[in-house]
Structure formats: C-alpha cells, structure tokens
Tab-separated table of C-alpha atoms in Angstrom:
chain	number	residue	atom	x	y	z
A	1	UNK	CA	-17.297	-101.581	-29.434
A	2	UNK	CA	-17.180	-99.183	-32.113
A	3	UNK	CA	-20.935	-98.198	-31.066
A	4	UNK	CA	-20.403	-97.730	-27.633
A	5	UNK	CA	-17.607	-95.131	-28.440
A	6	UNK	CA	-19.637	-92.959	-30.504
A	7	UNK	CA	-22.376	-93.108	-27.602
A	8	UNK	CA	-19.784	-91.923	-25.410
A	9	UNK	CA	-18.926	-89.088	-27.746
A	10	UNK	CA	-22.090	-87.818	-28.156
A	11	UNK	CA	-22.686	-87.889	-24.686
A	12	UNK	CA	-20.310	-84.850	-24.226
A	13	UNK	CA	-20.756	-83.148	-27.389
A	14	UNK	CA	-23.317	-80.275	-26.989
A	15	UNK	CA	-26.390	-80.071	-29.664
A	16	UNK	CA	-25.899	-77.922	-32.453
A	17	UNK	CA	-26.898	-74.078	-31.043
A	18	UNK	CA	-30.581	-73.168	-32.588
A	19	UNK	CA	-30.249	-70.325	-34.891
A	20	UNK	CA	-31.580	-67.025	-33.284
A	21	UNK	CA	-34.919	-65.927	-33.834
A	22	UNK	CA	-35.237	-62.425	-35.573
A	23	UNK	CA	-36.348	-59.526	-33.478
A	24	UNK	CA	-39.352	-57.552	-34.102
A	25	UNK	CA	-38.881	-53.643	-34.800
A	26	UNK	CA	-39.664	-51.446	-31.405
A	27	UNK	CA	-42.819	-49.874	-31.736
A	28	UNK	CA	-42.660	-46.229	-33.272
A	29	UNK	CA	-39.016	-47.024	-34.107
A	30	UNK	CA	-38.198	-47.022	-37.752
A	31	UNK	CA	-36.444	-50.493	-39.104
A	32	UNK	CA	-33.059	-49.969	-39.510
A	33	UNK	CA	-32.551	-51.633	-42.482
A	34	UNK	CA	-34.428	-48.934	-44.411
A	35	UNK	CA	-32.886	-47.274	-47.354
A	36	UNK	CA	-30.519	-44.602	-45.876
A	37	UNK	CA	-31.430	-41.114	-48.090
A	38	UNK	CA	-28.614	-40.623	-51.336
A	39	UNK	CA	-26.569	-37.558	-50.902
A	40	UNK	CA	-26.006	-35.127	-53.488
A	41	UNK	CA	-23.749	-35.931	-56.121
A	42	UNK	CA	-20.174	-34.991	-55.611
A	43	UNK	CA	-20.597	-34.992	-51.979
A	44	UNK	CA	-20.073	-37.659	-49.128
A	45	UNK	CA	-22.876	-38.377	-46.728
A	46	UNK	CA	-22.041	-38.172	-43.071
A	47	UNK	CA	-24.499	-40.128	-40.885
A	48	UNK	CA	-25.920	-38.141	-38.216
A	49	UNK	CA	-24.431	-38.981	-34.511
A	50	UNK	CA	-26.369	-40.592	-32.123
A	51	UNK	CA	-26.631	-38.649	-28.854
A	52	UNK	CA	-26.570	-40.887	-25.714
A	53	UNK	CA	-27.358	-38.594	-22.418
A	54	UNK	CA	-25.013	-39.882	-19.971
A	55	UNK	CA	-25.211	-38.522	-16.178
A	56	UNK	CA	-22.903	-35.818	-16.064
A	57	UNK	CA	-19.868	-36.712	-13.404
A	58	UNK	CA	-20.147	-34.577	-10.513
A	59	UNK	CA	-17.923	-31.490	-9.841
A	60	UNK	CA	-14.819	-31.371	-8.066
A	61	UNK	CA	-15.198	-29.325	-5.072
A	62	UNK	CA	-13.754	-25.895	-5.664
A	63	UNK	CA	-10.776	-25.295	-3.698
A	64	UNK	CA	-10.941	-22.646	-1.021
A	65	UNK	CA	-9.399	-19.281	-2.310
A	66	UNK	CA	-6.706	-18.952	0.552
A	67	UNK	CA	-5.483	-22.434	-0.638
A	68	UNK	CA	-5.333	-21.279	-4.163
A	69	UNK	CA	-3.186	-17.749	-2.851
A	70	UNK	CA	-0.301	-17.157	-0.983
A	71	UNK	CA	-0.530	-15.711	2.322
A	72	UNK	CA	0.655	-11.932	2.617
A	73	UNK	CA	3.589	-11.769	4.402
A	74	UNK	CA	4.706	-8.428	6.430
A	75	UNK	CA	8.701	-8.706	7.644
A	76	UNK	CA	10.182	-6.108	9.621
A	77	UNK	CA	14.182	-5.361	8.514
A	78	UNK	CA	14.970	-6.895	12.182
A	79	UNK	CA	12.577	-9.198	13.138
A	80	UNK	CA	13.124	-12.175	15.559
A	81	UNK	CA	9.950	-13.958	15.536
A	82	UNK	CA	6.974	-14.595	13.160
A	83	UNK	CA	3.481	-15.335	13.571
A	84	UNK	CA	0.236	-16.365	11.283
A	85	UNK	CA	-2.668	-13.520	11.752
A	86	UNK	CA	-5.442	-14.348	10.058
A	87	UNK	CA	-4.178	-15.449	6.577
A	88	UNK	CA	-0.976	-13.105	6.779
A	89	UNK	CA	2.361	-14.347	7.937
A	90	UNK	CA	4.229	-11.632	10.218
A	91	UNK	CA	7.805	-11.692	11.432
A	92	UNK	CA	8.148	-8.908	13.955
A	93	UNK	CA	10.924	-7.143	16.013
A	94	UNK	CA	10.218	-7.963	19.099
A	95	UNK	CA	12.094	-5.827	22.225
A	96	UNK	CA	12.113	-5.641	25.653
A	97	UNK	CA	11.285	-2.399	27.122
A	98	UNK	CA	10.752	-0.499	30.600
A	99	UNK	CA	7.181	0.154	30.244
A	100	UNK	CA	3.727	-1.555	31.419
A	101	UNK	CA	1.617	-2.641	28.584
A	102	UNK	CA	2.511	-4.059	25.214
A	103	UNK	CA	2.942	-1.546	22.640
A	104	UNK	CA	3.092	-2.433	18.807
A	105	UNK	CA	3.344	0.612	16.636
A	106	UNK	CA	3.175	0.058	12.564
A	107	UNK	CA	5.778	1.652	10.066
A	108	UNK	CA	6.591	1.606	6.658
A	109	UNK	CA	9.532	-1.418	7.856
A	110	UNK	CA	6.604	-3.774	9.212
A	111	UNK	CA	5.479	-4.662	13.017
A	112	UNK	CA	7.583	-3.418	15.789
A	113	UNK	CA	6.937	-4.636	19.395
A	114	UNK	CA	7.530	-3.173	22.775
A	115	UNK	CA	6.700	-5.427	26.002
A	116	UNK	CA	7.712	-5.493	29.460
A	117	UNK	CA	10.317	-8.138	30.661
A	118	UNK	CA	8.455	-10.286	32.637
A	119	UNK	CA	5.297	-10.661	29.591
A	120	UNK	CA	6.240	-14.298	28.082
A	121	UNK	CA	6.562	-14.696	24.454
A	122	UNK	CA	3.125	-16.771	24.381
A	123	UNK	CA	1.499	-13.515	25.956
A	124	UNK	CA	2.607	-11.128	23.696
A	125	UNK	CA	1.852	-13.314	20.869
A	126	UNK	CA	-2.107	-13.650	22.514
A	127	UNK	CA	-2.312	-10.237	22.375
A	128	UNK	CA	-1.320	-9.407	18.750
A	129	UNK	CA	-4.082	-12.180	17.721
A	130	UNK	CA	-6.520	-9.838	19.551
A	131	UNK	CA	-5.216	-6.952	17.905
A	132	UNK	CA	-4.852	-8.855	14.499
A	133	UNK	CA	-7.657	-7.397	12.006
A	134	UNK	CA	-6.377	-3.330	13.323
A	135	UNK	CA	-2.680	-4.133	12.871
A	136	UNK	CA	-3.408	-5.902	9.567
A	137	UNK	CA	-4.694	-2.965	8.231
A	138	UNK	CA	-2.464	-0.645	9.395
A	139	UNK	CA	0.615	-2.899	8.050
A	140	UNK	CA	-1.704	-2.598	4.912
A	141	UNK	CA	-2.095	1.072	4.778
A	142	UNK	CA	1.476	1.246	5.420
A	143	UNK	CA	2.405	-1.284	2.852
A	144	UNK	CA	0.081	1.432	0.387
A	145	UNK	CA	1.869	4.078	0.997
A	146	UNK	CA	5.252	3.239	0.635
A	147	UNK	CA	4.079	1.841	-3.087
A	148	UNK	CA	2.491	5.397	-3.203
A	149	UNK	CA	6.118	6.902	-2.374
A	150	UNK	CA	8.028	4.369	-4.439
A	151	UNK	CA	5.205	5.519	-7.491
A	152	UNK	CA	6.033	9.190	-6.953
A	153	UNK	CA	9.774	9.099	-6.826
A	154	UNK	CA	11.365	12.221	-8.531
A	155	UNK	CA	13.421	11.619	-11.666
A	156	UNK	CA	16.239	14.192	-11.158
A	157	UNK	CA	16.419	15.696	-14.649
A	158	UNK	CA	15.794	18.770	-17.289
A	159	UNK	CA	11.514	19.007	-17.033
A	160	UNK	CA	11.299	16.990	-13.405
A	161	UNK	CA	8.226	17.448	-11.638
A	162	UNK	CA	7.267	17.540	-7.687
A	163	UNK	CA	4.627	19.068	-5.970
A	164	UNK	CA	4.933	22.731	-4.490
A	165	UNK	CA	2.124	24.118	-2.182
A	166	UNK	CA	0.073	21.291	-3.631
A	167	UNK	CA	0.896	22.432	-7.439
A	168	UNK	CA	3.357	20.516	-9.422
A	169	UNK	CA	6.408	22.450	-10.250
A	170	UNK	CA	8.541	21.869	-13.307
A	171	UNK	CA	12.452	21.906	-12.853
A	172	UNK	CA	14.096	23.677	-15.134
A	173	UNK	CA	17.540	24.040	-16.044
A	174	UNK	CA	19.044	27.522	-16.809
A	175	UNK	CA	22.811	27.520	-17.770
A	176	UNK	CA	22.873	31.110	-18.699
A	177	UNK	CA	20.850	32.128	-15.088
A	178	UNK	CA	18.303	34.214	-16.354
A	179	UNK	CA	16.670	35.183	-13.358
A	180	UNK	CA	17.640	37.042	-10.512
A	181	UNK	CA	17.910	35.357	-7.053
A	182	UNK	CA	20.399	33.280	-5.433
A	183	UNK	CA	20.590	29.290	-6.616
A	184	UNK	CA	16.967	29.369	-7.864
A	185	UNK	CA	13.862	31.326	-8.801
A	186	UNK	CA	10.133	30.738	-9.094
A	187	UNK	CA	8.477	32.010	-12.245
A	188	UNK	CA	5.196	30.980	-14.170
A	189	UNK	CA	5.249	28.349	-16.813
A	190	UNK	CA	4.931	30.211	-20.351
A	191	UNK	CA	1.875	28.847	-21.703
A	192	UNK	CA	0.688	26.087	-19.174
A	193	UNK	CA	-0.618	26.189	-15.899
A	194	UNK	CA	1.589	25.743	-12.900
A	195	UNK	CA	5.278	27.012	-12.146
A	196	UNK	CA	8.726	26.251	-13.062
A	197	UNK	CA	11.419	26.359	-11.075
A	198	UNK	CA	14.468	27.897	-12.781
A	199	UNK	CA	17.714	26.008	-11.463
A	200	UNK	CA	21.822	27.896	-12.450
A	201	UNK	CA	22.250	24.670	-13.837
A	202	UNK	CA	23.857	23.149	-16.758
A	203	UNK	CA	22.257	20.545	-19.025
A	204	UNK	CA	25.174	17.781	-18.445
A	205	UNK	CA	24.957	17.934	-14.381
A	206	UNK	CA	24.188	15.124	-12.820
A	207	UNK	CA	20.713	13.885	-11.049
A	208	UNK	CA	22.377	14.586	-7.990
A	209	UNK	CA	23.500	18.126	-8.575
A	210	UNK	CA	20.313	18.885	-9.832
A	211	UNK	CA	18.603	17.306	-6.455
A	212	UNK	CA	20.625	19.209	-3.879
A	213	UNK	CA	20.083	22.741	-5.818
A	214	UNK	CA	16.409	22.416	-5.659
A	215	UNK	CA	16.155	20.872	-2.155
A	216	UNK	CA	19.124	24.023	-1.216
A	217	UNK	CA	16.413	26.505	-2.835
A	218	UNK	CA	13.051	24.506	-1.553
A	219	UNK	CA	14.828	24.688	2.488
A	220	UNK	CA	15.215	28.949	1.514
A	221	UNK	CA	11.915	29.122	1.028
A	222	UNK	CA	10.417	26.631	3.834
A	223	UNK	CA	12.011	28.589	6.393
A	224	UNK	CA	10.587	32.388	4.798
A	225	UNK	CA	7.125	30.226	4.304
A	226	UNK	CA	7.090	28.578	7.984
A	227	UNK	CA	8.479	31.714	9.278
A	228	UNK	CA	5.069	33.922	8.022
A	229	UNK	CA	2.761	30.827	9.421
A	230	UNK	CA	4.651	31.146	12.820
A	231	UNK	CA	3.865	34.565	13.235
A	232	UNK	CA	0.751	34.487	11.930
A	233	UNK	CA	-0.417	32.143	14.384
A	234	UNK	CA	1.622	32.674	17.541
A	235	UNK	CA	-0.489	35.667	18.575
A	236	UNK	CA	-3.924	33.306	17.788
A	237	UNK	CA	-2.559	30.825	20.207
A	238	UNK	CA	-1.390	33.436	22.892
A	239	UNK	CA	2.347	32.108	22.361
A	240	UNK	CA	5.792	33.446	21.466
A	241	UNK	CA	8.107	31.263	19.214
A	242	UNK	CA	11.901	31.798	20.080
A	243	UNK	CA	13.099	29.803	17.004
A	244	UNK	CA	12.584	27.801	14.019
A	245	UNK	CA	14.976	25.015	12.336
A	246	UNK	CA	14.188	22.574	9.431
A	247	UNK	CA	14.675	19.234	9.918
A	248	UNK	CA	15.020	16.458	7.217
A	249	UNK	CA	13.397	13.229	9.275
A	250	UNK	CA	11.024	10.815	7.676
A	251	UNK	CA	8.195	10.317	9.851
A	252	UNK	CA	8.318	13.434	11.807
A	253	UNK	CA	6.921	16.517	10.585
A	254	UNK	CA	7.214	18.746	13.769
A	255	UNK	CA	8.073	19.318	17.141
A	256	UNK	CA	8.199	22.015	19.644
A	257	UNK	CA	9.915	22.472	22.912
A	258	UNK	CA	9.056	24.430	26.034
A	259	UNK	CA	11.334	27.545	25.998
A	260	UNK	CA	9.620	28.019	22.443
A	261	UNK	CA	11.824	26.570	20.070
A	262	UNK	CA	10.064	24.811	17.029
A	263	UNK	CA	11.173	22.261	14.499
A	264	UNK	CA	9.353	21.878	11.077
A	265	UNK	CA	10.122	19.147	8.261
A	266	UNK	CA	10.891	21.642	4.840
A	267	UNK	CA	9.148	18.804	3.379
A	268	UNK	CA	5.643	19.855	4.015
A	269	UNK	CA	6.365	22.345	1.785
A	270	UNK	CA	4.694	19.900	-0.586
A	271	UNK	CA	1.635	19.956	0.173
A	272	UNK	CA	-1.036	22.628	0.372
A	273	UNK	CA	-0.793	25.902	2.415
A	274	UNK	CA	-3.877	24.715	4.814
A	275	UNK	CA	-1.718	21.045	5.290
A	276	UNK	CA	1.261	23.194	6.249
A	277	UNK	CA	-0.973	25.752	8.644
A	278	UNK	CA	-2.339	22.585	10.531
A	279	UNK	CA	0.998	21.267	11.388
A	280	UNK	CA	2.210	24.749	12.644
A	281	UNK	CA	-0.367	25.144	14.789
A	282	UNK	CA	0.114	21.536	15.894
A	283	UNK	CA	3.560	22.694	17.288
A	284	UNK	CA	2.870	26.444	18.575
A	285	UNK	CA	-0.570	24.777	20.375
A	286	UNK	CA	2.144	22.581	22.378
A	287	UNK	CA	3.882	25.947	23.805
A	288	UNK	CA	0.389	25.991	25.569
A	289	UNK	CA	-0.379	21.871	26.311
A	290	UNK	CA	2.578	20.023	25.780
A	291	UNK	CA	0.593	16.247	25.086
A	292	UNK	CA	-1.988	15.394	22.889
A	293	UNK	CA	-5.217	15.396	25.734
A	294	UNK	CA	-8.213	16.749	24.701
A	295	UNK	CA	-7.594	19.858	26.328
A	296	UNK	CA	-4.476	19.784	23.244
A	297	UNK	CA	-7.221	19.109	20.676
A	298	UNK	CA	-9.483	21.974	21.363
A	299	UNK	CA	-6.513	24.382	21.424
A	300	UNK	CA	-5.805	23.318	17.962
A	301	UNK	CA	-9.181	23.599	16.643
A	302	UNK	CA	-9.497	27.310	17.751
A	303	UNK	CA	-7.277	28.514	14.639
A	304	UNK	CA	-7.266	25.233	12.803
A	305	UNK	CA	-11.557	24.122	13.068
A	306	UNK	CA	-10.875	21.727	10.114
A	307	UNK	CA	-7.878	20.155	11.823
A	308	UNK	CA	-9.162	16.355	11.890
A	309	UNK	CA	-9.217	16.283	7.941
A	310	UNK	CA	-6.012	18.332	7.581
A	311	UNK	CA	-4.368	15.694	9.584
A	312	UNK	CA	-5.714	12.724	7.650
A	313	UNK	CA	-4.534	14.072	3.977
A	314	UNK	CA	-0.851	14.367	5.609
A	315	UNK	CA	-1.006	10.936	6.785
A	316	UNK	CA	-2.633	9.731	3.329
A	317	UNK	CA	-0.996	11.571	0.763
A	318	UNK	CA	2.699	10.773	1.278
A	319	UNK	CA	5.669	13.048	0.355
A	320	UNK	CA	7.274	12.039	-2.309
A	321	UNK	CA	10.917	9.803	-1.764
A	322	UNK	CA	14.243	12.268	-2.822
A	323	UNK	CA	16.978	9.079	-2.864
C-alpha cells in the first residue's frame, strides 16, 4: 500500500529541472567576466554607460499659431453687434441711415456703419467680410496712430517739448517776462539747435496754466501764419478769401464755404510749412470746385504739384494729444 502511494506521488511530482548549459561568448564580443581595468588610487571607478538607441517618439504636432494667440479685437465706444473677420473680433456701431449703399468709415474709436433700412443685418454683415482685409488694416493703421498720439503726449511743464513748423520747441518758463510781446515770445535756444518758447509764467503754475498760455500764444500765431498762406495763394487759385477762423476739431483740419469763408485747425501749426501750404490750398481750391472730383485734384496740384505726399505725412504723422 505504502508502494502504491509513493507511485502516485511521483506521478505528479515534476523531474528535477536540468541545470542550464553555459553560453558561449558572441563572436567579436569580449567575455564579460574579464578583469575590469583598476582605477587610480584615491579615486572611484565609474563604469562607462551603455547606450541603447531607442526610436525616438514622434513629435507632437505643433499647434497652429492663431490657436496659440488671441484674436485682435477692435470695439467701437457704441457698438451693437460684433463679428469675426479673419482672425480679428469686431464689435461695430451699426446705424440706420437715409442713404443707398453701405458705408463703413474707420476712426480712431473702431468700425462705424451706415446702411439703408431695408439692408438686413445678414447683408451688411456679407459685405464687411468682403471688405474685411481693407477695413482690417485701416482699423490697424488707426489703432497705430492713436499709440503714436498716446506716445507723443505733451508733459505740461518747465523744458516741455512739441513740435513747431516741424521743429521741436522747448517751453520755457519766464517769471520775470523778459521778452517783449504779449503772453509769449519766440526766441532761439542759447546754445542748441531749435527754439524756445518763452511763457510769463511762474515756476509753481500748474500743467494746465502752462497748456492754455502756449496753446493762447500758438492760436496768435496760426492765424498771422494761415493769414500770409491765404493770401499768398488766393491770387494762384484765382479766388478771394472773405475770412479765416481757427477751429479746435480732431479729425478735421479745414473747410471752406462758398461766400469765401475758410476754417483752419491752429493745430497744423505743427507740422512743416509745405504740410500747412497743402491744406490751405485744399480749402481756397474749393472756392473754385466745391467736391473732391478730379477736376478738384488738378486745381490743387497747380500751386501744390507735390500734393499726394503732402497729404499722406498729415494723415501719418499725427498731431500730438493736448488733454
């Protein structure tokens, strides 16, 4: 009995495992179990690292930039509805007007739109996409300039600087009004180039005194400046000017009237004399053709040839902001 229960036992016990044969060395691969080199004394030696070339994981695909950006965004002060042109958002003032065509002119305040009562939202939307990459860029050149403005924005103080004819002019305060002339006068800078406007001021006003006693002396001499330029040109043009006043607006720089009366900004004063000669010609040429037709153009160029380029540094180089 005994017997037959070993049997059974060794039935189900598995044979003793056969110990492993030992493997040959690869060929041209040195045995491993060879003396590793001694390292110098006092010093450790660091076995070198095996390098094992694994396939390199492939790259994540790089996210498309307007993903990785947020979209411009142009928002008029008054805007009622928004759209997405191109990757720009714009919320526009949108207004109903007598007139038959869509009109959407650009300012420094964003997108304002003029359309006809019976155009449906959906069409005036259809037609800003078509118009999308020229209104972009003018909202963008807009946009510019205002930073250009916001850059250039006078510091009312002893030594302030704004541009005169083209020239910067230094303010300067002059408590004990050594100069003769009412308010203001205009002499050259000892010792530098440009000019320095000496202000009856004392050092303790304020930067708003000292802002309305140059713009009071700047207005004197944009009327006596305009004035010259009027009658220099008037004759040119075969037109009589009955009168001049200076306005203060901020996107107009001129405008002239049938029975000859002329408005000019006294900011132009600003810029350069040849700037200030194009807009009044501009405004005497309209005594003659009062729109902007060709027949407008050509008058201009007779005493203003260079009238195209003129135009483009007043729309480029912006005035700077008095607030």
């Amino acid at each position: 009995m005994q017997r037959l229960v070993q049997l059974a036992l060794d039935l189900f016990d598995p044979p003793p495992a056969a110990a492993p044969a030992p493997l040959a060395p690869a060929v041209g691969v040195p045995d491993i179990k060879q003396k590793m080199p001694s390292a110098p004394d006092g010093q450790a030696l660091v076995a070198p690292k095996t390098i094992v070339n694994r396939p390199a994981a492939p790259a994540a695909p790089a996210a498309p930039l307007p993903s990785l950006l947020s979209p411009a965004e142009f928002r008029h002060p008054q805007a009622n509805r928004e759209l997405l042109l191109g990757d720009a958002v714009v919320a526009y003032a949108l207004q109903r007007a007598r007139r038959r065509s869509i009109g959407f002119p650009g300012g420094a305040d964003g997108l304002s739109v003029r359309a006809p009562s019976w155009v449906t939202l959906g069409a005036v939307d259809a037609a800003l996409r078509e118009k999308s990459d020229w209104i972009l860029r003018k909202l963008g050149e807009a946009r510019e300039r205002q930073q250009r403005m916001e850059g250039g924005r006078i510091v009312w103080a002893d030594g302030a600087v704004l541009p005169y004819l083209g020239e910067p002019l230094t303010v300067v305060l002059d408590p004990s009004h050594g100069f003769a002339g009412k308010g203001g006068a205009l002499m050259a800078a000892a010792g530098q180039g440009g000019d320095c406007l000496h202000i009856g001021l004392p050092h303790s006003a304020s930067p708003a005194q000292i802002r309305d006693a140059v713009q009071a002396w700047l207005m004197r001499d944009a009327r006596r400046h305009f004035t010259t330029r009027l009658d220099h040109f008037a004759p040119l043009l075969g037109v009589r000017w009955a009168s001049l006043r200076l306005s203060s607006a901020n996107t107009r720089w001129g405008s002239a009237k049938a029975d000859g009366s002329i408005r000019l900004n006294w900011r132009l004063l600003h810029y350069r004399p040849a700037v200030i000669d194009y807009v009044v010609a501009h405004e005497l040429a309209h005594l003659r053709v009062m729109d902007h037709s060709p027949r407008f153009w050509d008058t201009v160029a007779t005493v203003v040839p260079d009238y195209a380029q003129l135009r483009s540094r007043l729309r480029d180089d912006p005035a700077p902001l008095w607030d």
